[in-house]
Amino acid sequence: MQSLLAAAFLAVGAMKIFTDKKKLASTFGWVEQFSDPAVKAIGALDALVGLGLILPGATDIAPVLVPWAALGGIALAGGGSVVHLRRSETPLAAVNLIYIALLALVAWGRFGPYAF
């Protein structure tokens, strides 16, 4: 589950970083409410969460960062839910709530009984 979350966050982050804002806006309406640097920054944070869910545990360098990356992902997904709810995009907000639940499970497991 942790690997799938990492892949999802990396893919979404890369899309936000490397795709033109106008092209993103044709698919994701919320992009119009943010500046181009803000969209790129959100994409960079998404990518960092994805990397943080995998690299520390895989390299055994500071594995305590994995649950902290999960908490960062919860913050990003929570902010995304708020944006989607304000735009009456309930299905997209629901997807973010699923991400929040899965990330909370990772954070709980890695801080608690299944710490590295």
Short mmCIF file of N, CA, C and O in Angstrom, two decimals, residues 29-111:
data_model
loop_
_atom_site.label_atom_id
_atom_site.label_comp_id
_atom_site.label_asym_id
_atom_site.label_seq_id
_atom_site.Cartn_x
_atom_site.Cartn_y
_atom_site.Cartn_z
N GLY A 29 -9.96 21.79 -13.20
CA GLY A 29 -10.42 23.17 -13.11
C GLY A 29 -9.82 23.96 -11.97
O GLY A 29 -9.69 25.17 -12.05
N TRP A 30 -9.45 23.28 -10.90
CA TRP A 30 -8.93 23.98 -9.73
C TRP A 30 -7.64 24.73 -10.04
O TRP A 30 -7.31 25.70 -9.35
N VAL A 31 -6.91 24.31 -11.07
CA VAL A 31 -5.63 24.92 -11.41
C VAL A 31 -5.80 26.40 -11.74
O VAL A 31 -4.91 27.21 -11.48
N GLU A 32 -6.96 26.77 -12.29
CA GLU A 32 -7.19 28.16 -12.67
C GLU A 32 -7.17 29.11 -11.47
O GLU A 32 -6.93 30.30 -11.63
N GLN A 33 -7.42 28.59 -10.28
CA GLN A 33 -7.46 29.43 -9.08
C GLN A 33 -6.08 29.67 -8.48
O GLN A 33 -5.95 30.40 -7.51
N PHE A 34 -5.06 29.03 -9.03
CA PHE A 34 -3.71 29.13 -8.48
C PHE A 34 -2.75 29.64 -9.54
O PHE A 34 -2.94 29.43 -10.73
N SER A 35 -1.69 30.30 -9.09
CA SER A 35 -0.66 30.77 -10.02
C SER A 35 0.16 29.57 -10.49
O SER A 35 0.17 28.51 -9.87
N ASP A 36 0.88 29.77 -11.58
CA ASP A 36 1.72 28.69 -12.11
C ASP A 36 2.78 28.25 -11.09
O ASP A 36 2.96 27.04 -10.89
N PRO A 37 3.47 29.18 -10.42
CA PRO A 37 4.44 28.74 -9.41
C PRO A 37 3.79 27.96 -8.26
O PRO A 37 4.39 27.03 -7.73
N ALA A 38 2.57 28.32 -7.90
CA ALA A 38 1.88 27.60 -6.82
C ALA A 38 1.56 26.17 -7.24
O ALA A 38 1.73 25.23 -6.45
N VAL A 39 1.12 25.99 -8.49
CA VAL A 39 0.82 24.64 -8.98
C VAL A 39 2.10 23.82 -9.01
O VAL A 39 2.11 22.64 -8.62
N LYS A 40 3.20 24.41 -9.47
CA LYS A 40 4.49 23.70 -9.50
C LYS A 40 4.95 23.36 -8.08
O LYS A 40 5.48 22.27 -7.85
N ALA A 41 4.74 24.27 -7.13
CA ALA A 41 5.13 24.00 -5.74
C ALA A 41 4.30 22.86 -5.15
O ALA A 41 4.84 22.00 -4.44
N ILE A 42 3.01 22.85 -5.43
CA ILE A 42 2.16 21.75 -4.96
C ILE A 42 2.64 20.44 -5.57
O ILE A 42 2.71 19.41 -4.88
N GLY A 43 3.00 20.47 -6.85
CA GLY A 43 3.53 19.28 -7.50
C GLY A 43 4.83 18.81 -6.87
O GLY A 43 5.05 17.61 -6.68
N ALA A 44 5.70 19.76 -6.53
CA ALA A 44 6.96 19.40 -5.88
C ALA A 44 6.71 18.78 -4.51
O ALA A 44 7.36 17.79 -4.13
N LEU A 45 5.75 19.32 -3.77
CA LEU A 45 5.41 18.74 -2.46
C LEU A 45 4.82 17.34 -2.62
O LEU A 45 5.15 16.44 -1.84
N ASP A 46 3.99 17.15 -3.63
CA ASP A 46 3.45 15.81 -3.91
C ASP A 46 4.59 14.83 -4.19
O ASP A 46 4.60 13.71 -3.67
N ALA A 47 5.53 15.24 -5.03
CA ALA A 47 6.66 14.38 -5.36
C ALA A 47 7.52 14.07 -4.13
O ALA A 47 7.98 12.94 -3.95
N LEU A 48 7.71 15.07 -3.27
CA LEU A 48 8.48 14.84 -2.05
C LEU A 48 7.80 13.85 -1.12
O LEU A 48 8.46 13.02 -0.49
N VAL A 49 6.48 13.91 -1.04
CA VAL A 49 5.75 12.94 -0.24
C VAL A 49 5.96 11.54 -0.82
O VAL A 49 6.24 10.58 -0.09
N GLY A 50 5.84 11.43 -2.15
CA GLY A 50 6.05 10.13 -2.78
C GLY A 50 7.44 9.57 -2.51
O GLY A 50 7.59 8.39 -2.16
N LEU A 51 8.45 10.40 -2.64
CA LEU A 51 9.81 9.96 -2.36
C LEU A 51 10.00 9.65 -0.89
O LEU A 51 10.68 8.67 -0.52
N GLY A 52 9.39 10.46 -0.03
CA GLY A 52 9.53 10.26 1.42
C GLY A 52 8.86 9.00 1.93
O GLY A 52 9.23 8.47 2.98
N LEU A 53 7.88 8.52 1.20
CA LEU A 53 7.23 7.27 1.61
C LEU A 53 8.07 6.05 1.30
O LEU A 53 7.88 4.99 1.89
N ILE A 54 9.02 6.17 0.36
CA ILE A 54 9.78 5.01 -0.09
C ILE A 54 11.28 5.08 0.25
O ILE A 54 11.82 4.16 0.83
N LEU A 55 11.93 6.17 -0.13
CA LEU A 55 13.39 6.22 -0.04
C LEU A 55 13.97 6.01 1.36
O LEU A 55 14.93 5.24 1.50
N PRO A 56 13.46 6.65 2.40
CA PRO A 56 14.09 6.44 3.71
C PRO A 56 14.06 4.97 4.17
O PRO A 56 15.04 4.47 4.71
N GLY A 57 12.95 4.30 3.94
CA GLY A 57 12.87 2.90 4.33
C GLY A 57 13.70 1.99 3.44
O GLY A 57 14.32 1.03 3.90
N ALA A 58 13.73 2.29 2.14
CA ALA A 58 14.46 1.45 1.19
C ALA A 58 15.97 1.58 1.36
O ALA A 58 16.70 0.60 1.19
N THR A 59 16.44 2.77 1.70
CA THR A 59 17.88 3.00 1.84
C THR A 59 18.34 2.83 3.29
O THR A 59 19.54 2.84 3.54
N ASP A 60 17.40 2.72 4.20
CA ASP A 60 17.69 2.64 5.63
C ASP A 60 18.46 3.86 6.12
O ASP A 60 19.26 3.78 7.05
N ILE A 61 18.22 4.99 5.47
CA ILE A 61 18.78 6.26 5.91
C ILE A 61 17.63 7.09 6.46
O ILE A 61 16.74 7.49 5.73
N ALA A 62 17.63 7.33 7.74
CA ALA A 62 16.60 8.10 8.43
C ALA A 62 15.19 7.57 8.15
O ALA A 62 14.32 8.31 7.70
N PRO A 63 14.93 6.28 8.41
CA PRO A 63 13.60 5.73 8.13
C PRO A 63 12.48 6.36 8.95
O PRO A 63 11.31 6.20 8.60
N VAL A 64 12.81 7.11 9.98
CA VAL A 64 11.80 7.80 10.76
C VAL A 64 11.08 8.85 9.92
O VAL A 64 9.99 9.30 10.28
N LEU A 65 11.66 9.21 8.77
CA LEU A 65 11.03 10.21 7.91
C LEU A 65 9.80 9.67 7.17
O LEU A 65 8.99 10.46 6.68
N VAL A 66 9.65 8.35 7.08
CA VAL A 66 8.51 7.78 6.36
C VAL A 66 7.18 8.22 6.98
O VAL A 66 6.31 8.73 6.26
N PRO A 67 6.96 8.06 8.30
CA PRO A 67 5.68 8.51 8.83
C PRO A 67 5.51 10.03 8.75
O PRO A 67 4.38 10.52 8.62
N TRP A 68 6.59 10.76 8.80
CA TRP A 68 6.49 12.21 8.66
C TRP A 68 6.08 12.59 7.24
O TRP A 68 5.32 13.54 7.04
N ALA A 69 6.57 11.85 6.27
CA ALA A 69 6.13 12.07 4.89
C ALA A 69 4.65 11.76 4.76
O ALA A 69 3.91 12.46 4.05
N ALA A 70 4.19 10.71 5.43
CA ALA A 70 2.76 10.38 5.41
C ALA A 70 1.93 11.51 6.02
O ALA A 70 0.87 11.86 5.49
N LEU A 71 2.42 12.11 7.09
CA LEU A 71 1.71 13.25 7.69
C LEU A 71 1.69 14.44 6.74
O LEU A 71 0.69 15.16 6.65
N GLY A 72 2.79 14.66 6.02
CA GLY A 72 2.81 15.72 5.01
C GLY A 72 1.80 15.46 3.91
O GLY A 72 1.13 16.37 3.42
N GLY A 73 1.68 14.19 3.51
CA GLY A 73 0.69 13.82 2.50
C GLY A 73 -0.73 14.04 2.99
O GLY A 73 -1.61 14.45 2.22
N ILE A 74 -0.95 13.78 4.28
CA ILE A 74 -2.27 14.04 4.87
C ILE A 74 -2.59 15.53 4.78
O ILE A 74 -3.72 15.91 4.44
N ALA A 75 -1.61 16.36 5.07
CA ALA A 75 -1.83 17.81 5.00
C ALA A 75 -2.15 18.25 3.56
O ALA A 75 -3.07 19.04 3.33
N LEU A 76 -1.40 17.71 2.58
CA LEU A 76 -1.66 18.05 1.19
C LEU A 76 -3.04 17.57 0.74
O LEU A 76 -3.79 18.31 0.09
N ALA A 77 -3.37 16.33 1.06
CA ALA A 77 -4.67 15.79 0.66
C ALA A 77 -5.81 16.52 1.37
O ALA A 77 -6.88 16.73 0.80
N GLY A 78 -5.58 16.93 2.61
CA GLY A 78 -6.59 17.70 3.33
C GLY A 78 -6.84 19.05 2.66
O GLY A 78 -7.98 19.46 2.48
N GLY A 79 -5.76 19.72 2.27
CA GLY A 79 -5.91 20.98 1.55
C GLY A 79 -6.60 20.78 0.21
O GLY A 79 -7.45 21.58 -0.20
N GLY A 80 -6.28 19.69 -0.47
CA GLY A 80 -6.94 19.39 -1.73
C GLY A 80 -8.43 19.14 -1.54
O GLY A 80 -9.25 19.57 -2.36
N SER A 81 -8.78 18.45 -0.46
CA SER A 81 -10.20 18.21 -0.18
C SER A 81 -10.96 19.51 0.02
O SER A 81 -12.07 19.67 -0.47
N VAL A 82 -10.34 20.43 0.74
CA VAL A 82 -10.99 21.73 0.98
C VAL A 82 -11.22 22.46 -0.34
O VAL A 82 -12.31 22.99 -0.59
N VAL A 83 -10.20 22.47 -1.21
CA VAL A 83 -10.34 23.14 -2.51
C VAL A 83 -11.46 22.49 -3.32
O VAL A 83 -12.30 23.17 -3.89
N HIS A 84 -11.48 21.16 -3.36
CA HIS A 84 -12.51 20.46 -4.14
C HIS A 84 -13.90 20.68 -3.56
O HIS A 84 -14.87 20.83 -4.31
N LEU A 85 -14.02 20.69 -2.25
CA LEU A 85 -15.34 20.93 -1.65
C LEU A 85 -15.83 22.34 -1.93
O LEU A 85 -17.02 22.56 -2.16
N ARG A 86 -14.93 23.31 -1.90
CA ARG A 86 -15.32 24.69 -2.21
C ARG A 86 -15.79 24.82 -3.65
O ARG A 86 -16.59 25.68 -3.97
N ARG A 87 -15.27 23.96 -4.53
CA ARG A 87 -15.66 24.00 -5.94
C ARG A 87 -16.79 23.01 -6.24
O ARG A 87 -17.11 22.79 -7.39
N SER A 88 -17.37 22.43 -5.20
CA SER A 88 -18.45 21.44 -5.32
C SER A 88 -18.03 20.23 -6.14
O SER A 88 -18.82 19.66 -6.88
N GLU A 89 -16.78 19.82 -6.00
CA GLU A 89 -16.25 18.63 -6.66
C GLU A 89 -16.16 17.50 -5.64
O GLU A 89 -15.09 17.05 -5.26
N THR A 90 -17.32 17.04 -5.22
CA THR A 90 -17.40 16.06 -4.14
C THR A 90 -16.66 14.76 -4.46
O THR A 90 -15.97 14.23 -3.58
N PRO A 91 -16.77 14.19 -5.67
CA PRO A 91 -16.04 12.94 -5.93
C PRO A 91 -14.52 13.09 -5.78
O PRO A 91 -13.86 12.19 -5.26
N LEU A 92 -13.98 14.23 -6.21
CA LEU A 92 -12.54 14.44 -6.06
C LEU A 92 -12.15 14.63 -4.60
O LEU A 92 -11.09 14.18 -4.16
N ALA A 93 -13.01 15.27 -3.83
CA ALA A 93 -12.76 15.41 -2.39
C ALA A 93 -12.79 14.03 -1.73
O ALA A 93 -12.00 13.76 -0.82
N ALA A 94 -13.68 13.16 -2.19
CA ALA A 94 -13.76 11.81 -1.63
C ALA A 94 -12.49 11.02 -1.91
O ALA A 94 -12.02 10.26 -1.05
N VAL A 95 -11.92 11.20 -3.09
CA VAL A 95 -10.66 10.51 -3.40
C VAL A 95 -9.57 10.97 -2.44
O VAL A 95 -8.79 10.17 -1.93
N ASN A 96 -9.53 12.27 -2.17
CA ASN A 96 -8.54 12.78 -1.21
C ASN A 96 -8.77 12.22 0.18
O ASN A 96 -7.82 11.97 0.92
N LEU A 97 -10.02 12.01 0.57
CA LEU A 97 -10.30 11.41 1.88
C LEU A 97 -9.80 9.97 1.94
O LEU A 97 -9.34 9.52 3.00
N ILE A 98 -9.87 9.26 0.83
CA ILE A 98 -9.32 7.89 0.80
C ILE A 98 -7.80 7.95 0.97
O ILE A 98 -7.22 7.17 1.73
N TYR A 99 -7.16 8.90 0.26
CA TYR A 99 -5.72 9.08 0.45
C TYR A 99 -5.39 9.39 1.90
O TYR A 99 -4.42 8.86 2.46
N ILE A 100 -6.18 10.24 2.52
CA ILE A 100 -5.94 10.60 3.92
C ILE A 100 -6.02 9.37 4.81
O ILE A 100 -5.17 9.15 5.69
N ALA A 101 -7.03 8.53 4.61
CA ALA A 101 -7.19 7.33 5.42
C ALA A 101 -5.99 6.38 5.23
O ALA A 101 -5.45 5.84 6.22
N LEU A 102 -5.56 6.19 4.00
CA LEU A 102 -4.43 5.29 3.74
C LEU A 102 -3.12 5.85 4.29
O LEU A 102 -2.31 5.12 4.87
N LEU A 103 -2.93 7.16 4.14
CA LEU A 103 -1.73 7.79 4.70
C LEU A 103 -1.73 7.75 6.22
O LEU A 103 -0.68 7.59 6.85
N ALA A 104 -2.90 7.90 6.82
CA ALA A 104 -3.00 7.81 8.28
C ALA A 104 -2.63 6.40 8.74
O ALA A 104 -1.97 6.23 9.78
N LEU A 105 -3.02 5.40 7.99
CA LEU A 105 -2.65 4.02 8.31
C LEU A 105 -1.14 3.83 8.24
O LEU A 105 -0.54 3.20 9.11
N VAL A 106 -0.52 4.40 7.22
CA VAL A 106 0.95 4.32 7.10
C VAL A 106 1.61 5.04 8.27
O VAL A 106 2.53 4.51 8.90
N ALA A 107 1.15 6.25 8.59
CA ALA A 107 1.74 7.01 9.69
C ALA A 107 1.58 6.26 11.01
O ALA A 107 2.54 6.15 11.79
N TRP A 108 0.39 5.74 11.26
CA TRP A 108 0.15 4.99 12.50
C TRP A 108 1.06 3.77 12.57
O TRP A 108 1.69 3.50 13.59
N GLY A 109 1.15 3.03 11.48
CA GLY A 109 1.97 1.82 11.46
C GLY A 109 3.44 2.11 11.63
O GLY A 109 4.15 1.41 12.36
N ARG A 110 3.93 3.15 10.97
CA ARG A 110 5.37 3.45 11.02
C ARG A 110 5.78 4.18 12.29
O ARG A 110 6.93 4.07 12.72
N PHE A 111 4.88 4.93 12.91
CA PHE A 111 5.19 5.53 14.21
C PHE A 111 5.05 4.49 15.32
O PHE A 111 5.73 4.56 16.33
#
